[in-house]
């Protein structure tokens, strides 16, 4: 049987929350998930929510979604209320998907767009890097030590450079999408830069091919979901206002994660 929750003084302060912004610094194992579940249940039962409103809990991974739901439903059941109502638990990417799905047409997307996972994304990038390396057989050799033999350079180009290039291109594309820089905008910046940037040129070429592959599939990746969700919230204040009214309380678990 689950032990009754007896909040420590700092946790009790969290449970006093009623409105406004609040940030909580908590180390792993400090009970933040259980405390947030208690707070969510308290807000749900506070009678401050309209029939069409919900408490929104945003967390990191799908397993945490299940954990939050279980804890909140258990607390609501203990009070004799009907569990499963008055709240929504989503991962950050799940929430972004909800936002974009509802208004896909406002950002030029088809309602039938698909989402590729990180495995598929990595495969597409790897294929794009391989294609670039075939077209630039000496690409990357400028980063090797000058006293290496030709045989050693050839070995490194085939066995190590390509692997490293995949990692570099992956990080580059993620950063570009975090900053909402398209391949076209990046091309303009490279064309006006006074120095040659061969590594950036490679990454740009991979980025172009990667986006072309996504477009062919009618797909978005996880970074796209965040970018399009932000685009909707920034560019359509009426929709933002609708969401703010629907979710008057937003609890974010693992808040150290980047959510730009």
PDB file of C-alpha atoms in Angstrom:
ATOM      1  CA  UNK A   1       0.000   0.000   0.000  1.00  0.00           C
ATOM      2  CA  UNK A   2       1.317   3.448  -0.897  1.00  0.00           C
ATOM      3  CA  UNK A   3       2.478   5.465   2.083  1.00  0.00           C
ATOM      4  CA  UNK A   4       0.613   8.762   2.689  1.00  0.00           C
ATOM      5  CA  UNK A   5       2.475  11.743   1.300  1.00  0.00           C
ATOM      6  CA  UNK A   6       3.947  13.871   4.068  1.00  0.00           C
ATOM      7  CA  UNK A   7       5.541  16.864   2.382  1.00  0.00           C
ATOM      8  CA  UNK A   8       8.767  18.281   3.696  1.00  0.00           C
ATOM      9  CA  UNK A   9       8.740  22.048   4.424  1.00  0.00           C
ATOM     10  CA  UNK A  10      10.058  22.936   0.953  1.00  0.00           C
ATOM     11  CA  UNK A  11       7.511  20.621  -0.705  1.00  0.00           C
ATOM     12  CA  UNK A  12       4.740  22.141   1.401  1.00  0.00           C
ATOM     13  CA  UNK A  13       5.691  25.556   0.034  1.00  0.00           C
ATOM     14  CA  UNK A  14       5.260  24.238  -3.508  1.00  0.00           C
ATOM     15  CA  UNK A  15       1.791  22.936  -2.657  1.00  0.00           C
ATOM     16  CA  UNK A  16       0.738  26.450  -1.591  1.00  0.00           C
ATOM     17  CA  UNK A  17       0.973  27.618  -5.212  1.00  0.00           C
ATOM     18  CA  UNK A  18      -2.207  29.224  -6.570  1.00  0.00           C
ATOM     19  CA  UNK A  19      -1.193  31.438  -9.519  1.00  0.00           C
ATOM     20  CA  UNK A  20       1.637  33.186 -11.343  1.00  0.00           C
ATOM     21  CA  UNK A  21       5.125  31.928 -12.142  1.00  0.00           C
ATOM     22  CA  UNK A  22       7.077  29.666  -9.830  1.00  0.00           C
ATOM     23  CA  UNK A  23      10.440  27.957 -10.314  1.00  0.00           C
ATOM     24  CA  UNK A  24      11.636  25.038  -8.220  1.00  0.00           C
ATOM     25  CA  UNK A  25      15.241  23.925  -7.846  1.00  0.00           C
ATOM     26  CA  UNK A  26      15.343  20.216  -7.029  1.00  0.00           C
ATOM     27  CA  UNK A  27      18.019  17.529  -7.201  1.00  0.00           C
ATOM     28  CA  UNK A  28      17.301  13.995  -8.526  1.00  0.00           C
ATOM     29  CA  UNK A  29      15.460  11.902  -5.951  1.00  0.00           C
ATOM     30  CA  UNK A  30      13.995  14.890  -4.122  1.00  0.00           C
ATOM     31  CA  UNK A  31      10.410  13.864  -4.894  1.00  0.00           C
ATOM     32  CA  UNK A  32       9.638  16.559  -7.438  1.00  0.00           C
ATOM     33  CA  UNK A  33       7.420  14.301  -9.574  1.00  0.00           C
ATOM     34  CA  UNK A  34       5.330  13.253  -6.590  1.00  0.00           C
ATOM     35  CA  UNK A  35       5.109  16.848  -5.392  1.00  0.00           C
ATOM     36  CA  UNK A  36       3.977  18.076  -8.826  1.00  0.00           C
ATOM     37  CA  UNK A  37       1.396  15.269  -8.984  1.00  0.00           C
ATOM     38  CA  UNK A  38       0.075  16.406  -5.596  1.00  0.00           C
ATOM     39  CA  UNK A  39      -0.044  20.004  -6.810  1.00  0.00           C
ATOM     40  CA  UNK A  40      -1.828  19.003 -10.013  1.00  0.00           C
ATOM     41  CA  UNK A  41      -4.461  17.047  -8.067  1.00  0.00           C
ATOM     42  CA  UNK A  42      -4.911  20.007  -5.718  1.00  0.00           C
ATOM     43  CA  UNK A  43      -5.428  22.414  -8.622  1.00  0.00           C
ATOM     44  CA  UNK A  44      -7.854  20.032 -10.366  1.00  0.00           C
ATOM     45  CA  UNK A  45      -9.976  19.773  -7.216  1.00  0.00           C
ATOM     46  CA  UNK A  46      -9.775  23.486  -6.390  1.00  0.00           C
ATOM     47  CA  UNK A  47     -12.988  24.280  -8.292  1.00  0.00           C
ATOM     48  CA  UNK A  48     -11.095  27.021 -10.136  1.00  0.00           C
ATOM     49  CA  UNK A  49     -11.185  25.229 -13.486  1.00  0.00           C
ATOM     50  CA  UNK A  50     -14.018  25.784 -15.937  1.00  0.00           C
ATOM     51  CA  UNK A  51     -15.537  22.733 -17.630  1.00  0.00           C
ATOM     52  CA  UNK A  52     -13.406  23.288 -20.733  1.00  0.00           C
ATOM     53  CA  UNK A  53     -10.150  23.923 -18.860  1.00  0.00           C
ATOM     54  CA  UNK A  54      -7.340  21.579 -17.853  1.00  0.00           C
ATOM     55  CA  UNK A  55      -4.134  21.537 -15.844  1.00  0.00           C
ATOM     56  CA  UNK A  56      -1.296  20.863 -18.295  1.00  0.00           C
ATOM     57  CA  UNK A  57       1.704  18.837 -17.116  1.00  0.00           C
ATOM     58  CA  UNK A  58       4.687  18.766 -19.481  1.00  0.00           C
ATOM     59  CA  UNK A  59       7.382  16.198 -18.821  1.00  0.00           C
ATOM     60  CA  UNK A  60      10.415  14.657 -20.469  1.00  0.00           C
ATOM     61  CA  UNK A  61       9.688  11.084 -21.596  1.00  0.00           C
ATOM     62  CA  UNK A  62       6.664   8.869 -22.230  1.00  0.00           C
ATOM     63  CA  UNK A  63       7.321   6.743 -19.148  1.00  0.00           C
ATOM     64  CA  UNK A  64       7.015   9.882 -17.018  1.00  0.00           C
ATOM     65  CA  UNK A  65       3.647  10.619 -18.659  1.00  0.00           C
ATOM     66  CA  UNK A  66       2.336   7.246 -17.483  1.00  0.00           C
ATOM     67  CA  UNK A  67       3.772   7.802 -13.995  1.00  0.00           C
ATOM     68  CA  UNK A  68       2.146  11.227 -13.655  1.00  0.00           C
ATOM     69  CA  UNK A  69      -1.242   9.975 -14.822  1.00  0.00           C
ATOM     70  CA  UNK A  70      -1.149   7.076 -12.380  1.00  0.00           C
ATOM     71  CA  UNK A  71      -0.270   9.282  -9.425  1.00  0.00           C
ATOM     72  CA  UNK A  72      -2.804  12.006 -10.246  1.00  0.00           C
ATOM     73  CA  UNK A  73      -5.634   9.531 -10.836  1.00  0.00           C
ATOM     74  CA  UNK A  74      -4.847   7.780  -7.548  1.00  0.00           C
ATOM     75  CA  UNK A  75      -5.020  11.081  -5.650  1.00  0.00           C
ATOM     76  CA  UNK A  76      -8.271  12.109  -7.335  1.00  0.00           C
ATOM     77  CA  UNK A  77      -9.833   8.694  -6.619  1.00  0.00           C
ATOM     78  CA  UNK A  78      -8.953   9.055  -2.949  1.00  0.00           C
ATOM     79  CA  UNK A  79     -11.094  12.186  -2.794  1.00  0.00           C
ATOM     80  CA  UNK A  80     -14.033  10.366  -4.357  1.00  0.00           C
ATOM     81  CA  UNK A  81     -13.874  12.343  -7.605  1.00  0.00           C
ATOM     82  CA  UNK A  82     -13.798  10.893 -11.112  1.00  0.00           C
ATOM     83  CA  UNK A  83     -10.235  10.299 -12.296  1.00  0.00           C
ATOM     84  CA  UNK A  84      -8.940  11.051 -15.788  1.00  0.00           C
ATOM     85  CA  UNK A  85     -10.503  14.487 -16.150  1.00  0.00           C
ATOM     86  CA  UNK A  86      -9.293  18.034 -15.646  1.00  0.00           C
ATOM     87  CA  UNK A  87      -5.713  17.508 -16.702  1.00  0.00           C
ATOM     88  CA  UNK A  88      -3.466  16.546 -19.594  1.00  0.00           C
ATOM     89  CA  UNK A  89       0.060  15.102 -19.361  1.00  0.00           C
ATOM     90  CA  UNK A  90       2.276  15.409 -22.432  1.00  0.00           C
ATOM     91  CA  UNK A  91       5.924  15.251 -23.360  1.00  0.00           C
ATOM     92  CA  UNK A  92       7.293  18.448 -24.877  1.00  0.00           C
ATOM     93  CA  UNK A  93       7.251  16.921 -28.357  1.00  0.00           C
ATOM     94  CA  UNK A  94       3.800  15.437 -27.768  1.00  0.00           C
ATOM     95  CA  UNK A  95       2.481  18.869 -26.815  1.00  0.00           C
ATOM     96  CA  UNK A  96       4.113  20.432 -29.878  1.00  0.00           C
ATOM     97  CA  UNK A  97       2.459  17.753 -32.017  1.00  0.00           C
ATOM     98  CA  UNK A  98      -0.948  18.582 -30.503  1.00  0.00           C
ATOM     99  CA  UNK A  99      -0.456  22.277 -31.246  1.00  0.00           C
ATOM    100  CA  UNK A 100       0.711  21.789 -34.835  1.00  0.00           C
ATOM    101  CA  UNK A 101      -1.884  19.113 -35.683  1.00  0.00           C
ATOM    102  CA  UNK A 102      -4.727  21.408 -34.678  1.00  0.00           C
ATOM    103  CA  UNK A 103      -3.652  24.293 -36.919  1.00  0.00           C
ATOM    104  CA  UNK A 104      -1.336  22.685 -39.490  1.00  0.00           C
ATOM    105  CA  UNK A 105      -2.801  24.741 -42.353  1.00  0.00           C
ATOM    106  CA  UNK A 106      -1.722  27.998 -40.709  1.00  0.00           C
ATOM    107  CA  UNK A 107       1.949  27.073 -41.209  1.00  0.00           C
ATOM    108  CA  UNK A 108       1.526  25.557 -44.655  1.00  0.00           C
ATOM    109  CA  UNK A 109       1.470  21.906 -43.582  1.00  0.00           C
ATOM    110  CA  UNK A 110      -0.803  19.131 -44.765  1.00  0.00           C
ATOM    111  CA  UNK A 111      -3.096  17.648 -42.136  1.00  0.00           C
ATOM    112  CA  UNK A 112      -1.639  14.253 -43.016  1.00  0.00           C
ATOM    113  CA  UNK A 113       2.000  15.065 -42.191  1.00  0.00           C
ATOM    114  CA  UNK A 114       3.978  12.295 -40.507  1.00  0.00           C
ATOM    115  CA  UNK A 115       6.712  12.421 -37.868  1.00  0.00           C
ATOM    116  CA  UNK A 116       9.964  10.530 -38.194  1.00  0.00           C
ATOM    117  CA  UNK A 117      11.742   9.250 -35.112  1.00  0.00           C
ATOM    118  CA  UNK A 118      15.402   9.826 -34.281  1.00  0.00           C
ATOM    119  CA  UNK A 119      16.422   6.508 -35.829  1.00  0.00           C
ATOM    120  CA  UNK A 120      14.933   7.386 -39.212  1.00  0.00           C
ATOM    121  CA  UNK A 121      16.341  10.901 -38.965  1.00  0.00           C
ATOM    122  CA  UNK A 122      19.819   9.503 -38.360  1.00  0.00           C
ATOM    123  CA  UNK A 123      19.508   7.153 -41.329  1.00  0.00           C
ATOM    124  CA  UNK A 124      18.587  10.017 -43.667  1.00  0.00           C
ATOM    125  CA  UNK A 125      21.490  12.146 -42.436  1.00  0.00           C
ATOM    126  CA  UNK A 126      23.905   9.233 -42.768  1.00  0.00           C
ATOM    127  CA  UNK A 127      22.793   8.639 -46.361  1.00  0.00           C
ATOM    128  CA  UNK A 128      23.203  12.350 -47.146  1.00  0.00           C
ATOM    129  CA  UNK A 129      26.712  12.386 -45.662  1.00  0.00           C
ATOM    130  CA  UNK A 130      27.682   9.282 -47.644  1.00  0.00           C
ATOM    131  CA  UNK A 131      26.459  10.941 -50.839  1.00  0.00           C
ATOM    132  CA  UNK A 132      28.447  14.086 -50.057  1.00  0.00           C
ATOM    133  CA  UNK A 133      31.611  12.076 -49.309  1.00  0.00           C
ATOM    134  CA  UNK A 134      31.335  10.232 -52.625  1.00  0.00           C
ATOM    135  CA  UNK A 135      31.139  13.566 -54.434  1.00  0.00           C
ATOM    136  CA  UNK A 136      34.008  15.015 -52.369  1.00  0.00           C
ATOM    137  CA  UNK A 137      36.483  12.139 -51.927  1.00  0.00           C
ATOM    138  CA  UNK A 138      39.088  14.416 -50.318  1.00  0.00           C
ATOM    139  CA  UNK A 139      36.599  16.307 -48.190  1.00  0.00           C
ATOM    140  CA  UNK A 140      37.817  16.442 -44.610  1.00  0.00           C
ATOM    141  CA  UNK A 141      41.474  15.753 -45.422  1.00  0.00           C
ATOM    142  CA  UNK A 142      42.353  19.373 -44.580  1.00  0.00           C
ATOM    143  CA  UNK A 143      41.617  18.559 -40.935  1.00  0.00           C
ATOM    144  CA  UNK A 144      44.222  15.772 -40.740  1.00  0.00           C
ATOM    145  CA  UNK A 145      47.801  16.236 -39.590  1.00  0.00           C
ATOM    146  CA  UNK A 146      50.018  17.244 -42.556  1.00  0.00           C
ATOM    147  CA  UNK A 147      52.641  14.520 -41.933  1.00  0.00           C
ATOM    148  CA  UNK A 148      50.228  11.615 -42.417  1.00  0.00           C
ATOM    149  CA  UNK A 149      50.920   9.243 -45.282  1.00  0.00           C
ATOM    150  CA  UNK A 150      48.576   9.053 -48.248  1.00  0.00           C
ATOM    151  CA  UNK A 151      47.527   5.544 -47.196  1.00  0.00           C
ATOM    152  CA  UNK A 152      46.701   6.753 -43.687  1.00  0.00           C
ATOM    153  CA  UNK A 153      44.692   9.684 -45.041  1.00  0.00           C
ATOM    154  CA  UNK A 154      42.773   7.347 -47.351  1.00  0.00           C
ATOM    155  CA  UNK A 155      42.021   5.037 -44.422  1.00  0.00           C
ATOM    156  CA  UNK A 156      40.841   7.895 -42.201  1.00  0.00           C
ATOM    157  CA  UNK A 157      38.619   9.343 -44.931  1.00  0.00           C
ATOM    158  CA  UNK A 158      36.774   6.054 -45.342  1.00  0.00           C
ATOM    159  CA  UNK A 159      36.718   4.722 -41.782  1.00  0.00           C
ATOM    160  CA  UNK A 160      36.664   7.712 -39.437  1.00  0.00           C
ATOM    161  CA  UNK A 161      35.960  10.978 -41.229  1.00  0.00           C
ATOM    162  CA  UNK A 162      32.592   9.843 -42.550  1.00  0.00           C
ATOM    163  CA  UNK A 163      31.479   8.697 -39.104  1.00  0.00           C
ATOM    164  CA  UNK A 164      32.585  11.976 -37.534  1.00  0.00           C
ATOM    165  CA  UNK A 165      30.919  13.930 -40.347  1.00  0.00           C
ATOM    166  CA  UNK A 166      27.583  12.273 -39.535  1.00  0.00           C
ATOM    167  CA  UNK A 167      27.838  13.422 -35.921  1.00  0.00           C
ATOM    168  CA  UNK A 168      28.886  16.934 -36.941  1.00  0.00           C
ATOM    169  CA  UNK A 169      26.069  17.257 -39.486  1.00  0.00           C
ATOM    170  CA  UNK A 170      23.505  15.926 -37.010  1.00  0.00           C
ATOM    171  CA  UNK A 171      24.475  18.515 -34.380  1.00  0.00           C
ATOM    172  CA  UNK A 172      24.630  21.246 -37.026  1.00  0.00           C
ATOM    173  CA  UNK A 173      21.110  20.543 -38.314  1.00  0.00           C
ATOM    174  CA  UNK A 174      19.645  20.374 -34.811  1.00  0.00           C
ATOM    175  CA  UNK A 175      21.247  23.703 -33.922  1.00  0.00           C
ATOM    176  CA  UNK A 176      20.076  25.327 -37.145  1.00  0.00           C
ATOM    177  CA  UNK A 177      16.530  24.190 -36.450  1.00  0.00           C
ATOM    178  CA  UNK A 178      16.728  25.338 -32.826  1.00  0.00           C
ATOM    179  CA  UNK A 179      17.612  28.781 -34.158  1.00  0.00           C
ATOM    180  CA  UNK A 180      14.971  28.426 -36.889  1.00  0.00           C
ATOM    181  CA  UNK A 181      17.506  28.953 -39.677  1.00  0.00           C
ATOM    182  CA  UNK A 182      16.376  27.353 -42.933  1.00  0.00           C
ATOM    183  CA  UNK A 183      18.791  25.931 -45.545  1.00  0.00           C
ATOM    184  CA  UNK A 184      17.949  28.908 -47.790  1.00  0.00           C
ATOM    185  CA  UNK A 185      18.738  31.468 -45.099  1.00  0.00           C
ATOM    186  CA  UNK A 186      21.913  29.608 -44.209  1.00  0.00           C
ATOM    187  CA  UNK A 187      22.967  29.671 -47.878  1.00  0.00           C
ATOM    188  CA  UNK A 188      22.554  33.443 -47.959  1.00  0.00           C
ATOM    189  CA  UNK A 189      24.670  33.816 -44.827  1.00  0.00           C
ATOM    190  CA  UNK A 190      27.425  31.599 -46.215  1.00  0.00           C
ATOM    191  CA  UNK A 191      27.446  33.488 -49.510  1.00  0.00           C
ATOM    192  CA  UNK A 192      27.982  36.813 -47.748  1.00  0.00           C
ATOM    193  CA  UNK A 193      30.629  35.560 -45.312  1.00  0.00           C
ATOM    194  CA  UNK A 194      34.144  36.680 -46.166  1.00  0.00           C
ATOM    195  CA  UNK A 195      35.966  33.441 -45.264  1.00  0.00           C
ATOM    196  CA  UNK A 196      35.684  29.937 -46.634  1.00  0.00           C
ATOM    197  CA  UNK A 197      33.978  27.522 -44.267  1.00  0.00           C
ATOM    198  CA  UNK A 198      34.337  24.049 -45.807  1.00  0.00           C
ATOM    199  CA  UNK A 199      32.826  22.247 -42.814  1.00  0.00           C
ATOM    200  CA  UNK A 200      29.803  24.548 -42.813  1.00  0.00           C
ATOM    201  CA  UNK A 201      29.473  24.043 -46.564  1.00  0.00           C
ATOM    202  CA  UNK A 202      29.373  20.283 -46.070  1.00  0.00           C
ATOM    203  CA  UNK A 203      26.786  20.609 -43.307  1.00  0.00           C
ATOM    204  CA  UNK A 204      24.683  22.924 -45.448  1.00  0.00           C
ATOM    205  CA  UNK A 205      24.715  20.416 -48.327  1.00  0.00           C
ATOM    206  CA  UNK A 206      23.638  17.638 -45.948  1.00  0.00           C
ATOM    207  CA  UNK A 207      20.964  19.919 -44.458  1.00  0.00           C
ATOM    208  CA  UNK A 208      19.554  20.625 -47.935  1.00  0.00           C
ATOM    209  CA  UNK A 209      19.379  16.920 -48.796  1.00  0.00           C
ATOM    210  CA  UNK A 210      17.932  16.084 -45.391  1.00  0.00           C
ATOM    211  CA  UNK A 211      15.115  18.601 -45.762  1.00  0.00           C
ATOM    212  CA  UNK A 212      14.469  17.426 -49.307  1.00  0.00           C
ATOM    213  CA  UNK A 213      14.094  13.855 -48.026  1.00  0.00           C
ATOM    214  CA  UNK A 214      11.678  14.984 -45.321  1.00  0.00           C
ATOM    215  CA  UNK A 215       9.613  16.942 -47.839  1.00  0.00           C
ATOM    216  CA  UNK A 216       9.467  13.914 -50.144  1.00  0.00           C
ATOM    217  CA  UNK A 217       8.063  11.866 -47.260  1.00  0.00           C
ATOM    218  CA  UNK A 218       5.693  14.612 -46.140  1.00  0.00           C
ATOM    219  CA  UNK A 219       7.388  14.312 -42.755  1.00  0.00           C
ATOM    220  CA  UNK A 220       8.683  16.423 -39.878  1.00  0.00           C
ATOM    221  CA  UNK A 221      11.342  15.579 -37.335  1.00  0.00           C
ATOM    222  CA  UNK A 222      11.202  16.393 -33.616  1.00  0.00           C
ATOM    223  CA  UNK A 223      12.994  19.730 -34.066  1.00  0.00           C
ATOM    224  CA  UNK A 224      10.482  20.714 -36.746  1.00  0.00           C
ATOM    225  CA  UNK A 225       7.621  20.055 -34.349  1.00  0.00           C
ATOM    226  CA  UNK A 226       9.040  22.508 -31.828  1.00  0.00           C
ATOM    227  CA  UNK A 227       9.802  25.103 -34.512  1.00  0.00           C
ATOM    228  CA  UNK A 228       6.333  24.941 -36.083  1.00  0.00           C
ATOM    229  CA  UNK A 229       4.657  25.065 -32.664  1.00  0.00           C
ATOM    230  CA  UNK A 230       6.637  28.212 -31.822  1.00  0.00           C
ATOM    231  CA  UNK A 231       5.779  29.650 -35.226  1.00  0.00           C
ATOM    232  CA  UNK A 232       2.095  29.154 -34.507  1.00  0.00           C
ATOM    233  CA  UNK A 233       2.260  30.633 -31.017  1.00  0.00           C
ATOM    234  CA  UNK A 234       4.345  33.620 -32.143  1.00  0.00           C
ATOM    235  CA  UNK A 235       2.391  34.359 -35.308  1.00  0.00           C
ATOM    236  CA  UNK A 236      -1.196  33.645 -34.299  1.00  0.00           C
ATOM    237  CA  UNK A 237      -2.101  35.420 -31.028  1.00  0.00           C
ATOM    238  CA  UNK A 238      -5.735  34.316 -31.228  1.00  0.00           C
ATOM    239  CA  UNK A 239      -4.680  30.669 -31.149  1.00  0.00           C
ATOM    240  CA  UNK A 240      -2.221  31.395 -28.330  1.00  0.00           C
ATOM    241  CA  UNK A 241      -4.986  33.063 -26.351  1.00  0.00           C
ATOM    242  CA  UNK A 242      -7.221  30.022 -26.894  1.00  0.00           C
ATOM    243  CA  UNK A 243      -4.541  27.687 -25.514  1.00  0.00           C
ATOM    244  CA  UNK A 244      -3.819  29.955 -22.554  1.00  0.00           C
ATOM    245  CA  UNK A 245      -7.488  29.905 -21.613  1.00  0.00           C
ATOM    246  CA  UNK A 246      -7.659  26.123 -22.012  1.00  0.00           C
ATOM    247  CA  UNK A 247      -4.584  25.563 -19.819  1.00  0.00           C
ATOM    248  CA  UNK A 248      -4.631  28.148 -17.018  1.00  0.00           C
ATOM    249  CA  UNK A 249      -2.059  26.075 -15.096  1.00  0.00           C
ATOM    250  CA  UNK A 250       1.068  24.609 -16.695  1.00  0.00           C
ATOM    251  CA  UNK A 251       3.424  22.446 -14.638  1.00  0.00           C
ATOM    252  CA  UNK A 252       6.768  21.648 -16.285  1.00  0.00           C
ATOM    253  CA  UNK A 253       8.769  18.712 -14.941  1.00  0.00           C
ATOM    254  CA  UNK A 254      12.517  18.528 -15.676  1.00  0.00           C
ATOM    255  CA  UNK A 255      12.583  22.261 -16.350  1.00  0.00           C
ATOM    256  CA  UNK A 256      16.321  22.271 -16.991  1.00  0.00           C
ATOM    257  CA  UNK A 257      15.564  20.842 -20.442  1.00  0.00           C
ATOM    258  CA  UNK A 258      15.767  23.398 -23.243  1.00  0.00           C
ATOM    259  CA  UNK A 259      12.353  24.384 -24.508  1.00  0.00           C
ATOM    260  CA  UNK A 260      13.085  27.278 -26.876  1.00  0.00           C
TER     261      UNK A 260
END
